[in-house]
Every structure is written in C-alpha cells, then in structure tokens.
Coordinates of C-alpha atoms and ligand atoms in Angstrom, one line a residue:
X1 CA 18.7 19.1 -30.2
X2 CA 20.0 15.4 -30.9
X3 CA 19.2 14.4 -27.5
X4 CA 15.2 14.4 -29.0
X5 CA 16.0 13.0 -32.3
X6 CA 16.3 9.8 -30.0
X7 CA 13.4 10.6 -28.9
X8 CA 11.5 11.5 -31.7
X9 CA 13.2 8.2 -33.1
X10 CA 12.4 5.9 -30.4
X11 CA 8.2 7.1 -29.7
X12 CA 7.8 5.9 -32.8
X13 CA 8.2 1.9 -31.8
X14 CA 6.1 2.9 -29.0
X15 CA 3.0 5.1 -30.6
X16 CA 0.3 5.9 -28.9
X17 CA -2.7 5.1 -30.1
X18 CA -4.6 8.4 -31.3
X19 CA -7.4 9.3 -28.8
X20 CA -6.6 7.0 -26.1
X21 CA -6.5 9.4 -22.8
X22 CA -5.1 7.9 -19.4
X23 CA -4.8 9.9 -16.3
X24 CA -1.9 9.4 -13.7
X25 CA -5.0 7.5 -10.8
X26 CA -4.4 6.7 -6.8
X27 CA -1.4 4.0 -7.9
X28 CA 0.1 6.3 -11.3
X29 CA -2.0 4.8 -14.4
X30 CA -3.6 1.4 -14.6
X31 CA -5.6 -0.3 -17.2
X32 CA -5.6 -3.3 -19.8
X33 CA -1.6 -4.4 -20.3
X34 CA -2.3 -3.6 -24.4
X35 CA -2.9 0.1 -23.9
X36 CA -0.1 0.5 -22.3
X37 CA 3.4 0.1 -24.5
X38 CA 3.5 4.1 -25.3
X39 CA 2.5 4.9 -21.6
X40 CA 5.6 3.0 -20.8
X41 CA 7.9 4.8 -22.9
X42 CA 7.1 7.8 -21.5
X43 CA 7.0 6.9 -18.0
X44 CA 11.0 5.8 -18.5
X45 CA 11.0 10.2 -20.0
X46 CA 9.7 10.8 -17.4
X47 CA 11.6 9.0 -14.7
X48 CA 14.7 10.6 -16.5
X49 CA 13.6 14.1 -16.3
X50 CA 12.6 13.5 -12.2
X51 CA 16.2 12.1 -11.7
X52 CA 17.6 15.2 -13.3
X53 CA 15.4 17.5 -11.1
X54 CA 16.2 15.5 -8.2
X55 CA 20.1 15.0 -8.9
X56 CA 19.0 11.7 -7.7
X57 CA 18.2 8.0 -8.4
X58 CA 14.4 7.7 -9.5
X59 CA 12.0 4.4 -9.6
X60 CA 10.3 2.9 -12.2
X61 CA 7.1 0.2 -10.8
X62 CA 6.2 -2.0 -13.8
X63 CA 2.5 -3.6 -11.9
X64 CA -1.3 -3.5 -11.4
X65 CA -1.3 -4.9 -7.4
X66 CA -4.2 -6.5 -6.7
X67 CA -5.7 -5.8 -10.5
X68 CA -6.7 -9.1 -12.5
X69 CA -4.0 -10.3 -14.6
X70 CA -4.5 -8.8 -17.9
X71 CA -4.4 -5.5 -16.6
X72 CA -0.4 -3.6 -15.4
X73 CA 0.2 -0.2 -14.7
X74 CA 2.8 1.9 -13.6
X75 CA 4.4 4.1 -10.9
X76 CA 6.8 6.8 -9.6
X77 CA 8.9 6.4 -7.5
X78 CA 10.9 10.1 -5.7
X79 CA 14.2 9.9 -3.6
X80 CA 13.5 8.5 -0.7
X81 CA 11.0 6.6 -1.5
X82 CA 8.2 8.3 -1.3
X83 CA 5.5 8.3 -4.4
X84 CA 5.8 11.4 -7.0
X85 CA 4.3 14.6 -5.8
X86 CA 0.9 15.6 -7.5
X87 CA 2.4 18.3 -9.4
X88 CA 4.6 15.2 -11.5
X89 CA 1.0 13.5 -11.7
X90 CA 0.2 16.2 -13.6
X91 CA 3.0 16.0 -16.2
X92 CA 2.6 12.3 -15.7
X93 CA -0.4 13.3 -17.5
X94 CA -0.2 15.9 -19.7
X95 CA 3.1 13.4 -21.4
X96 CA 1.2 10.2 -21.2
X97 CA -1.6 12.2 -23.3
X98 CA -0.1 14.0 -25.5
X99 CA -0.9 12.9 -29.3
X100 CA 2.3 11.3 -31.0
X101 CA 3.5 14.7 -32.7
X102 CA 3.1 16.3 -30.1
X103 CA 5.4 15.1 -27.7
X104 CA 8.5 16.5 -27.8
X105 CA 7.0 19.5 -27.6
X106 CA 4.7 18.3 -24.1
X107 CA 8.4 16.7 -23.1
X108 CA 10.1 20.0 -23.3
X109 CA 7.1 22.2 -21.5
X110 CA 8.0 20.3 -19.3
X111 CA 11.8 21.1 -18.8
X112 CA 10.9 24.8 -19.4
X113 CA 8.5 24.8 -16.9
X114 CA 11.0 22.7 -14.2
X115 CA 13.6 24.6 -15.2
X116 CA 15.5 21.1 -16.0
X117 CA 19.1 20.8 -16.8
X118 CA 19.7 18.1 -19.4
X119 CA 23.3 17.5 -18.9
X120 CA 22.5 16.2 -15.2
X121 CA 23.3 12.4 -15.1
X122 CA 19.9 10.1 -15.0
X123 CA 19.6 7.2 -12.9
X124 CA 16.5 4.9 -12.5
X125 CA 15.5 2.1 -11.1
X126 CA 13.1 -0.4 -12.5
X127 CA 11.5 -3.1 -10.9
X128 CA 8.8 -5.4 -12.3
X129 CA 5.7 -8.5 -10.6
X130 CA 5.3 -11.6 -12.7
X131 CA 2.6 -10.6 -15.1
X132 CA 3.3 -12.0 -18.4
X133 CA 3.0 -8.4 -19.7
X134 CA 5.4 -6.7 -17.2
X135 CA 8.7 -7.7 -18.9
X136 CA 8.3 -6.0 -22.3
X137 CA 6.1 -3.3 -21.0
X138 CA 9.6 -2.2 -18.0
X139 CA 11.7 -2.9 -21.5
X140 CA 9.5 0.5 -22.6
X141 CA 10.3 2.3 -20.0
X142 CA 13.7 1.6 -20.5
X143 CA 14.3 2.6 -23.8
X144 CA 12.5 5.5 -22.1
X145 CA 15.1 6.5 -19.8
X146 CA 18.2 5.7 -22.7
X147 CA 16.4 7.9 -25.3
X148 CA 17.3 10.7 -23.1
X149 CA 20.1 9.3 -22.4
X150 CA 20.4 8.3 -19.0
X151 CA 21.1 4.9 -17.3
X152 CA 18.4 2.3 -16.2
X153 CA 18.9 0.0 -13.5
X154 CA 17.1 -3.1 -14.5
X155 CA 15.9 -4.9 -10.8
X156 CA 13.9 -7.4 -12.9
X157 CA 11.5 -9.3 -10.4
X158 CA 10.2 -7.0 -7.4
X159 CA 7.4 -6.5 -5.2
X160 CA 6.4 -2.9 -5.7
X161 CA 7.6 -2.0 -1.6
X162 CA 11.2 -3.9 -2.1
X163 CA 12.2 -0.9 -5.3
X164 CA 10.8 1.9 -2.6
X165 CA 13.6 0.5 -0.4
X166 CA 16.3 0.1 -2.8
X167 CA 15.6 3.7 -4.3
X168 CA 15.9 5.0 -1.2
X169 CA 19.1 2.9 0.2
X170 CA 20.6 4.1 -3.2
X171 CA 19.8 8.2 -2.6
X172 CA 20.6 8.1 1.1
X173 CA 24.1 6.6 0.6
X174 CA 22.9 3.3 1.9
X175 CA 22.6 5.3 5.2
X176 CA 18.9 3.3 4.6
X177 CA 20.6 -0.3 3.9
X178 CA 22.7 -1.9 0.5
X179 CA 20.7 -1.5 -2.3
X180 CA 20.0 -5.0 -3.0
X181 CA 17.5 -8.2 -2.6
X182 CA 20.1 -9.9 0.6
X183 CA 20.3 -5.6 1.9
X184 CA 16.8 -6.5 2.3
X185 CA 16.1 -9.5 3.0
X186 CA 19.4 -8.5 5.7
X187 CA 17.8 -5.9 7.0
X188 CA 14.3 -7.0 7.8
X189 CA 15.4 -11.1 8.5
X190 CA 18.0 -9.5 11.0
X191 CA 16.0 -7.0 12.9
X192 CA 13.3 -9.6 13.4
X193 CA 15.2 -12.2 14.8
X194 CA 16.6 -9.8 17.5
X195 CA 13.4 -8.9 18.1
X196 CA 12.1 -12.6 18.6
X197 CA 14.4 -13.1 21.0
X198 CA 12.4 -10.9 23.7
X199 CA 9.8 -13.8 23.1
X200 CA 12.1 -16.3 24.2
X201 CA 10.2 -19.1 24.8
X202 CA 8.2 -19.8 21.0
X203 CA 6.4 -22.8 20.1
X204 CA 6.6 -24.5 16.7
X205 CA 2.2 -23.1 16.4
X206 CA 3.9 -19.8 17.2
X207 CA 6.6 -19.2 14.8
X208 CA 4.2 -21.4 12.1
X209 CA 1.9 -19.5 9.2
X210 CA 0.2 -19.8 6.7
X211 CA 0.6 -17.3 3.5
X212 CA -2.2 -17.2 0.6
X213 CA 0.9 -15.2 -1.6
X214 CA -1.8 -14.6 -4.5
X215 CA 0.3 -16.2 -7.1
X216 CA 2.7 -13.1 -7.3
X217 CA 5.8 -11.9 -6.5
X218 CA 5.3 -11.9 -2.4
X219 CA 5.5 -15.8 -2.7
X220 CA 8.4 -15.6 -5.1
X221 CA 10.2 -13.2 -2.5
X222 CA 9.3 -15.2 0.6
X223 CA 10.8 -18.4 -1.2
X224 CA 14.0 -16.2 -1.1
X225 CA 13.8 -13.9 2.0
X226 CA 12.8 -17.4 4.5
X227 CA 17.4 -19.0 4.8
X228 CA 17.5 -15.6 5.8
X229 CA 14.4 -16.0 8.5
X230 CA 17.0 -18.9 10.8
X231 CA 13.2 -21.0 11.3
X232 CA 12.4 -18.2 13.4
X233 CA 9.2 -18.1 11.5
X234 CA 8.3 -21.4 8.8
X235 CA 6.3 -20.2 6.5
X236 CA 3.5 -22.7 4.9
X237 CA 3.2 -20.5 1.6
X238 CA 0.2 -21.0 -0.7
X239 CA -0.8 -19.7 -3.6
X240 CA 2.9 -18.8 -4.6
X241 CA 2.6 -19.4 -8.4
X242 CA 3.3 -22.1 -9.3
X243 CA 0.1 -23.3 -11.5
X244 CA -3.2 -20.3 -9.9
X245 CA -3.8 -17.3 -11.8
X246 CA -2.7 -14.0 -10.3
X247 CA -4.9 -12.6 -7.9
X248 CA -8.2 -14.9 -9.1
X249 CA -10.1 -16.0 -5.8
X250 CA -7.3 -15.2 -3.3
X251 CA -4.6 -12.2 -2.3
X252 CA -5.2 -9.3 0.5
X253 CA -8.5 -7.7 -1.7
X254 CA -10.4 -10.6 -2.9
X255 CA -10.4 -11.7 1.0
X256 CA -10.7 -8.1 2.2
X257 CA -14.2 -7.1 0.5
X258 CA -15.1 -11.0 -0.2
X259 CA -14.7 -11.4 3.9
X260 CA -13.7 -14.6 3.4
X261 CA -10.2 -16.7 3.0
X262 CA -8.2 -17.3 0.1
X263 CA -9.6 -20.4 -2.4
X264 CA -5.8 -22.7 -2.2
X265 CA -6.0 -22.7 1.2
X266 CA -7.0 -25.6 3.5
X267 CA -7.6 -23.4 7.0
X268 CA -7.4 -25.3 10.6
X269 CA -9.6 -23.7 13.6
X270 CA -7.6 -20.7 14.7
X271 CA -4.7 -21.7 12.6
X272 CA -2.8 -18.2 12.3
X273 CA -2.7 -17.2 8.2
X274 CA -2.2 -13.5 6.0
X275 CA -2.9 -12.5 2.2
X276 CA -0.2 -10.6 0.4
X277 CA -1.7 -8.8 -2.9
X278 CA -0.3 -8.9 -6.6
X279 CA 3.0 -7.0 -5.9
X280 CA 3.1 -7.7 -1.9
X281 CA 2.7 -4.0 -0.3
X282 CA -0.2 -4.6 1.0
X283 CA -1.3 -7.6 3.8
X284 CA -4.5 -8.6 6.0
X285 CA -4.7 -11.9 8.2
X286 CA -7.6 -14.0 9.5
X287 CA -8.4 -17.4 10.9
X288 CA -11.5 -19.2 11.3
X289 CA -13.5 -20.5 14.8
X290 CA -13.6 -23.6 15.4
X291 CA -17.5 -22.7 15.0
X292 CA -16.7 -22.6 11.2
X293 CA -16.1 -18.3 11.1
X294 CA -14.5 -16.6 9.3
X295 CA -12.6 -13.4 11.3
X296 CA -10.3 -10.7 9.5
X297 CA -7.8 -9.1 10.8
X298 CA -7.4 -6.5 8.1
X299 CA -5.8 -2.9 8.1
X300 CA -7.3 -0.7 11.7
X301 CA -6.6 -4.1 14.0
X302 CA -3.1 -4.3 11.9
X303 CA -2.9 -0.1 13.4
X304 CA -4.1 -1.0 16.4
X305 CA -2.1 -3.9 17.3
X306 CA 1.3 -2.0 16.5
X307 CA 0.1 1.4 17.9
X308 CA -0.5 -0.1 21.1
X309 CA 3.1 -1.8 21.1
X310 CA 4.7 1.4 20.7
X311 CA 2.6 2.9 22.9
X312 CA 3.6 1.0 25.4
X313 CA 7.5 0.4 24.6
X314 CA 7.4 4.3 25.1
X315 CA 6.0 4.5 28.0
X316 CA 8.7 1.9 29.0
X317 CA 11.2 4.2 27.6
X318 CA 9.9 7.2 29.2
X319 CA 9.7 8.6 25.7
X320 CA 7.3 11.6 25.3
X321 CA 7.2 10.9 22.0
X322 CA 3.7 11.2 20.0
X323 CA 1.6 9.0 18.0
X324 CA -1.2 8.6 15.6
X325 CA -3.0 7.0 13.5
X326 CA -4.3 8.3 10.1
X327 CA -6.4 5.5 9.1
X328 CA -9.6 7.1 5.1
X329 CA -13.0 7.3 5.5
X330 CA -12.8 3.0 4.6
X331 CA -11.6 2.8 8.2
X332 CA -14.3 0.9 10.9
X333 CA -16.2 2.6 13.3
X334 CA -15.3 1.3 15.8
X335 CA -11.2 0.8 14.9
X336 CA -11.5 4.9 15.2
X337 CA -13.7 4.7 18.3
X338 CA -11.0 2.7 19.6
X339 CA -8.2 4.1 19.1
X340 CA -10.1 7.5 19.7
X341 CA -11.7 6.5 23.1
X342 CA -9.5 3.6 25.0
X343 CA -5.8 3.5 23.4
X344 CA -6.5 8.0 23.6
X345 CA -3.9 8.1 20.2
X346 CA -4.9 10.8 17.6
X347 CA -6.3 9.7 14.7
X348 CA -6.3 11.5 11.1
X349 CA -8.9 10.4 8.7
X350 CA -7.2 11.2 5.1
X351 CA -8.7 10.8 1.3
X352 CA -7.9 7.4 -0.3
X353 CA -4.9 6.8 -1.7
X354 CA -1.3 5.4 0.1
X355 CA 0.1 9.2 -0.5
X356 CA -2.5 11.0 1.1
X357 CA -1.5 8.0 4.4
X358 CA 1.4 9.6 3.8
X359 CA 1.9 12.8 4.1
X360 CA 0.1 12.9 7.2
X361 CA 1.6 10.2 9.2
X362 CA 4.9 12.8 8.8
X363 CA 3.6 15.5 10.7
X364 CA 3.4 13.5 13.9
X365 CA 7.0 11.4 15.6
X366 CA 5.1 8.5 14.9
X367 CA 3.0 8.4 12.9
X368 CA 1.2 4.6 11.8
X369 CA -0.8 4.8 8.4
X370 CA -3.2 1.9 7.7
X371 CA -5.5 2.0 4.5
X372 CA -8.4 -0.5 5.9
X373 CA -7.4 -3.0 2.9
X374 CA -4.0 -3.0 4.3
X375 CA -2.0 -1.0 3.0
X376 CA 0.0 0.6 5.5
X377 CA 3.5 1.6 7.2
X378 CA 5.1 3.5 10.3
X379 CA 6.5 6.4 10.0
X380 CA 8.9 7.3 12.9
X381 CA 10.1 11.9 12.8
X382 CA 14.2 12.0 12.8
X383 CA 13.7 13.7 15.7
X384 CA 12.2 10.7 17.3
X385 CA 14.6 7.9 16.0
X386 CA 17.4 10.3 17.0
X387 CA 15.5 10.4 21.0
X388 CA 15.0 6.8 20.6
X389 CA 18.9 6.0 20.0
X390 CA 20.5 8.6 22.0
X391 CA 18.3 6.6 24.9
X392 CA 20.2 3.3 23.5
X393 CA 23.3 4.3 24.2
X394 CA 22.7 6.5 26.8
X395 CA 25.3 5.5 30.4
X396 CA 22.5 7.1 32.8
X397 CA 19.9 5.3 31.3
X398 CA 18.0 2.0 33.6
X399 CA 17.7 -1.3 32.7
X400 CA 14.1 -1.2 31.6
X401 CA 14.5 1.4 29.6
X402 CA 16.9 0.7 27.7
X403 CA 15.7 -2.7 26.5
X404 CA 12.4 -0.9 25.7
X405 CA 14.9 1.7 23.1
X406 CA 16.4 -1.2 21.7
X407 CA 13.4 -3.4 21.0
X408 CA 12.1 0.7 19.4
X409 CA 15.8 0.7 17.9
X410 CA 14.7 -2.9 16.2
X411 CA 11.3 -2.4 15.3
X412 CA 12.5 0.7 13.5
X413 CA 15.1 -1.1 11.5
X414 CA 12.3 -4.1 10.9
X415 CA 9.6 -1.5 9.5
X416 CA 10.2 -0.4 5.4
X417 CA 9.3 3.8 6.6
X418 CA 9.3 4.2 2.5
X419 CA 5.8 2.4 1.5
X420 CA 3.7 -0.3 2.9
X421 CA 5.4 -3.9 3.2
X422 CA 3.3 -6.5 2.8
X423 CA 6.3 -9.1 4.0
X424 CA 7.4 -5.9 6.7
X425 CA 4.4 -5.3 8.0
X426 CA 4.0 -9.5 8.4
X427 CA 7.4 -9.4 10.2
X428 CA 6.4 -6.7 12.3
X429 CA 3.2 -8.3 13.1
X430 CA 4.9 -11.3 13.8
X431 CA 6.9 -10.6 16.2
X432 CA 4.6 -7.6 18.3
X433 CA 2.1 -10.5 18.8
X434 CA 5.4 -13.3 19.8
X435 CA 6.6 -10.2 22.8
X436 CA 2.9 -9.4 23.4
X437 CA 2.6 -13.3 23.9
X438 CA -0.7 -12.4 22.3
X439 CA -2.6 -15.5 20.3
X440 CA -4.7 -14.0 16.6
X441 CA -8.0 -15.0 18.7
X442 CA -6.6 -12.2 21.0
X443 CA -5.8 -10.0 18.8
X444 CA -9.2 -10.2 17.5
X445 CA -11.1 -9.3 20.6
X446 CA -9.0 -6.1 20.5
X447 CA -12.6 -4.7 19.2
X448 CA -15.5 -6.5 17.3
X449 CA -15.9 -4.3 14.0
X450 CA -18.6 -3.1 12.8
X451 CA -20.6 -5.2 10.0
X452 CA -19.4 -3.9 6.5
X453 CA -20.1 -4.1 2.8
X454 CA -18.2 -2.6 -0.5
X455 CA -19.9 -2.3 -3.6
X456 CA -19.2 -1.1 -7.2
X457 CA -21.4 0.9 -9.4
X458 CA -20.5 1.1 -13.1
X459 CA -21.9 4.6 -14.4
X460 CA -21.3 7.0 -17.7
X461 CA -18.8 9.2 -16.2
X462 CA -17.3 8.7 -12.4
X463 CA -16.7 12.0 -12.5
X464 CA -19.6 13.6 -11.9
X465 CA -19.1 12.4 -7.8
X466 CA -17.4 15.3 -6.3
X467 CA -16.6 14.4 -2.8
X468 CA -15.7 16.7 0.6
X469 CA -14.6 16.0 4.5
X470 CA -11.6 13.2 3.6
X471 CA -14.1 11.3 1.0
X472 CA -16.5 11.4 4.0
X473 CA -19.3 13.3 1.9
X474 CA -21.0 14.2 -1.6
X475 CA -21.0 17.8 -3.3
X476 CA -22.0 16.4 -6.8
X477 CA -24.6 16.0 -8.2
X478 CA -27.0 17.2 -6.5
X479 CA -29.2 15.6 -3.8
X480 CA -27.1 12.4 -3.6
X481 CA -26.1 13.4 -0.5
X482 CA -29.8 13.7 1.1
X483 CA -30.0 10.6 -0.5
X484 CA -27.3 9.0 1.7
X485 CA -27.9 10.5 4.7
X486 CA -31.9 9.7 4.7
X487 CA -30.3 6.0 4.1
X488 CA -28.1 6.2 7.2
X489 CA -30.6 7.4 9.2
X490 CA -32.8 4.4 9.0
X491 CA -30.1 1.9 10.7
X492 CA -28.1 2.0 13.9
X493 CA -24.5 2.9 14.0
X494 CA -24.8 3.5 10.4
X495 CA -22.5 5.1 8.3
X496 CA -21.8 5.8 4.0
X497 CA -19.7 7.3 1.9
X498 CA -19.5 6.9 -2.3
X499 CA -16.5 8.0 -4.5
X500 CA -14.9 7.5 -7.8
X501 CA -12.1 5.4 -7.7
X502 CA -8.8 6.4 -8.2
X503 CA -7.6 2.8 -9.6
X504 CA -11.4 1.4 -11.9
X505 CA -14.3 3.0 -14.0
X506 CA -16.5 2.7 -11.2
X507 CA -17.6 4.4 -8.0
X508 CA -17.3 3.0 -4.7
X509 CA -19.7 2.3 -2.2
X510 CA -18.9 1.7 1.1
X511 CA -21.8 1.0 4.2
X512 CA -21.1 0.4 7.9
X513 CA -24.1 -0.8 10.9
X514 CA -25.2 -3.1 13.7
X515 CA -25.5 -6.4 11.7
X516 CA -24.1 -7.3 8.5
X517 CA -27.6 -7.5 7.4
X518 CA -28.4 -3.9 7.6
X519 CA -25.3 -3.2 6.3
X520 CA -25.5 -5.1 3.3
X521 CA -29.2 -3.6 2.6
X522 CA -27.9 0.0 3.2
X523 CA -24.6 -0.5 0.3
X524 CA -27.8 -1.9 -1.9
X525 CA -29.3 0.8 -1.2
X526 CA -26.0 3.7 -1.5
X527 CA -25.6 2.0 -4.4
X528 CA -28.9 2.2 -6.2
X529 CA -29.2 6.0 -4.7
X530 CA -25.3 6.6 -7.2
X531 CA -27.0 3.9 -10.3
X532 CA -30.0 7.1 -10.7
X533 CA -28.9 10.1 -10.0
X534 CA -25.0 9.9 -11.3
X535 CA -26.1 8.4 -14.3
X536 CA -25.4 4.7 -13.6
X537 CA -25.4 2.7 -16.8
X538 CA -26.5 -1.7 -17.2
X539 CA -27.8 -3.8 -15.0
X540 CA -29.5 -1.8 -11.4
X541 CA -27.5 -2.1 -8.6
X542 CA -28.1 -6.1 -7.1
X543 CA -27.4 -6.5 -3.5
X544 CA -24.1 -9.0 -2.0
X545 CA -24.7 -12.2 -1.3
Ligands
LIG601 P1 -9.5 2.9 -5.7 O1 -9.7 2.2 -6.3 O2 -9.2 5.0 -5.7 O3 -10.8 2.8 -4.6 C1 -7.9 1.4 -4.6 C2 -8.1 1.2 -2.8 C3 -6.9 2.1 -2.4 C4 -5.4 1.9 -2.3 C5 -5.6 2.1 -4.9 C6 -3.9 1.8 -4.8 C7 -9.5 0.6 -1.9 C8 -10.9 1.1 -0.9 N1 -10.0 1.7 -2.3 O4 -7.9 3.0 -5.2 O5 -7.4 2.4 -0.8 O6 -5.5 1.1 -2.4 O7 -5.9 1.2 -5.0 O8 -4.2 0.2 -4.6 O9 -9.2 -0.2 -1.2
LIG602 ZN1 -0.1 -3.3 -3.7

C-alpha cells in the first residue's frame, strides 16, 4: 500500500485542525483561507479518485467567488464541465472532516463504496482566482493529486467558467473547443463577430461598454480577450485589480444586493455598464437615467432578453423546440409573470444553487437558467443542436429560415454551456442587443421589477431552518412560516421567504412588494421573526438603510 503511505506522509504537511468541521455547501467549501489548507489537499485526493472513477479529466477551482478577499474556497468540476454529483459532495464532506489519523480510512471507504480501480490514470486540471491565498492553496491541491500518483495540470489564473470550459473540451476530445485560454477566446470571439455581422450599423456608442471587473480575475481575462474581439466590442475596464480590493464596494454581488453602482466608475446618464463577480461567473447590467435613478438589469432581465431572442429565432427558423426558463425563489415576481403570461414560456422554480438550475434546464430542448444575482447560461439539448445544424445545411430551407438557423448556431458557439460565464453572457447580451437594435433602456422597459430587499440574519445554528417548495416555505422552526404569512398579508403584491445560506453562516431573508418602503419594511419584519423564532444572535436586525 505504497500509495497510501505517500498520502499519509503528504497529508501530515497539510494537517487538519482537530475538531474543525466544514460542509461542501452550495458551491463547494468556502471559508476564511486560513482554514483551508487541509481541505485543498484532500480535494486533490478526491479529484484524483473522481478522475479514476470517471476515467476522465476532473477540474478543481480555487476561488471564493464574491466573498471577501480573506476568504477562499474550492469546488470540483465533473467531466462534462458540470458540478460534481450529490453523492460525491457527500464524499467531499466526509473526507474533509476526517481527523488526521482517520484520513486514510475515510479515503479507503470511498474507494470501496465507489469500487474504484486505483491503477486508472489520473488527470486533474486546476485553476485559481487572484486572491493572495490562492497560490499556496492550489499547490496543496496539486500535492493531493500527486500523492495518489495523479497528474495535476496547473492552468494558473483562470475564471471559474474558463476552467469548466477546459475540462469539457478535454473530455469531449476537443469537440467542444480547444482546452487552452486561446481556444476559449477564439471560440467565443469568432461567434461574437459572426453574430454582430447581423447588426451592421452599430454605432461607436453601441460598441462601447463599461465593465466593472470586481478587482478580480475577470478583469485580467477581459484584457487578454480584447484583441480577439477586433474592436467589435470596446470595453472600458474599471476595478481591474490594479489598486482596489477584490469584491470590495464593487462587483456583481455588491451591485445586486446594494442596488447601486459600484465605486470606481463614473457613470454618465444612459451609459451601459456591467459588473462581474470575483471569479467571473456572474454578471449584472445597469445604467443611470437622466434623472439620476439607478436601473438594475439582473439575472431575471437577462433570462428574459435571451429567451425572447431565442424564441423569435426559433419561430423564424420554423423549429418547434421548447424554450424554458429556470429560476429560483429569488426571481422577481414581475419577471415570472412576464415570462409566463406574455412570453408564454415554461418557468420552473428550483432551489438556490447553480447545480439545481443546471439540472432542471437539461430537461428541456432549450433551457435558459439564471439566478437573479446574474449567474446563468443556456443549455441546448443534443437533439436541439442537431436540428439547428441540419437546417443550416438543408438545401430545401429558404433563406429566412437558414439565416435564423445560422444565427442560432453562432449563438450556441458563443454560449458557455458548462456553467454561468460573465464574459460569455456579456458577449451574448451585447450581440442580442445589437441584432435586435435594442438600447439598454428599451431592454429595461420590457417589464418593471417589483421593489425587493435581501437581508441577512445571524442565528446560533442556521440548520434549524428547513424549507420546502423550492425554498419558498419554511417547515421549521414551528411558527416561523405562519409569522411570515401574516406579515406578507399586510402589504400589496408581496412575497417573502427565508432560507439558510449555503455559503455564509447566516439566514437570508427576501421580500418584495409594491413599493420599496413596503419591501424594506417587510424584509425587516421577517428578519425580526427569524431572529426571535430561529435563535438570533447579537443585536436585533435593523432596517436596511
Ligand atoms: P447562498 O449563500 O446559499 O445564498 C449564494 C447565492 C447563490 C449562489 C451561491 C454560490 C443568493 C441569494 N445566493 O448562495 O445564488 O450563487 O452563493 O455562489 O444570491
Ligand atoms: Zn462567482
């Protein structure tokens, strides 16, 4: 058992603090970087086992997305670029929490449970974001991979969706693209340039976009991509990491939750601007109108824009493929109503977390999924892609249909179907606005968001809250849902729900209503109900100001 001796020796260099317990949450492990060295080593081990089991390349991304700079995290990427399966999330939690002397036993348990053949070759792709802690932590992942005799390939700095893309390219024998950064830039930019040919009269204003890079990896990668775009998109990059702190007063999460522009950008009225998050898998758009009012175009507005565009192209191409939109409980009520009643698209609501949205979207010919926070993409079934492709080469297709099919084909090439991708989504949105001749104001006017508010409440143990109905109702603690129902009744067009966060030690509260004052008041009242009925700690929640 030489291999395990090596694991024992190496793991001693990445010791687990006794008693520390962490969970593989909504998006992998995430906490203060100081607590993560042993987790990274062990995720290297687990990625090696997953690679043996699937006989494929596995990805490991070191990032904590929109969390503050002092945090870090890690997530595993499965062969087709998707999130790892729930069974393996459980293995991850078990391996992460095994005390030092029990590690080899925990490893052996997984090997037996999964009937893993240890002589199988192992390849693991590793990427990291720009956090100061990411370098040492990704080295710990590599140590884990090599201690099981695996081959770890370190891509260095990457956005999360770039790593998902690389893994998918490798495991599809490069049918999805070339597993290099250049391969990624070339595939996306070529598709974008093809699409913009259908909007020949774009003005300089239309080609110009302000980008808030959240002082993170997305800014670096946007700069690298720029030459490939051949001036079809001219980006003014702000919060590019040259001086500001990662995700601090900037980035997609700040803009969405605070409902205001980031620091570090002077916005002129009507100018189109977007913000990435810290690992560039989320994007939100916004602008300031001539009265100085801030308008946010979040994941719901993005899903509406894209699904409307796709539906129009399908009609033009004469293809009867079903388009569905997948949202979470955070989807604005106005967006759901518009999609169902006006657009007549199927809307599915699932639990928070991209893995749930991704799985639901796979059930449709074309599944558009977006979290309200701007994390999302579009999935095309194999059958849908084939029918579109056939139409582009069918000699009996008329010009109008063929042109729509070609647009759909280029659209597919522009989308990163493995996971939400800020850069790919940004290019898609820019192309759709150009092709449809829409300004950001016109896009915003498609429907009006219900005013809403998100708050956090600190409790002793957030697991006391259990939810059902895609997290829209709380089943425990007793009395909490009744209290929420009573509060909701006080307001017009109102809705509220609470759920334990999967990435932070807090309970999240969401409320929407006919006015901002009502949404703020409802969110505050529900926060107090959570504080009182679910074991709040510290000061009683205050109203958002
Ligand atoms: P939690 O902390 O479980 O709410 C947050 C986001 C998710 C998802 C994950 C992963 C909200 C309300 N929640 O999860 O949508 O993006 O982070 O990054 O935005
Ligand atoms: Zn992210």
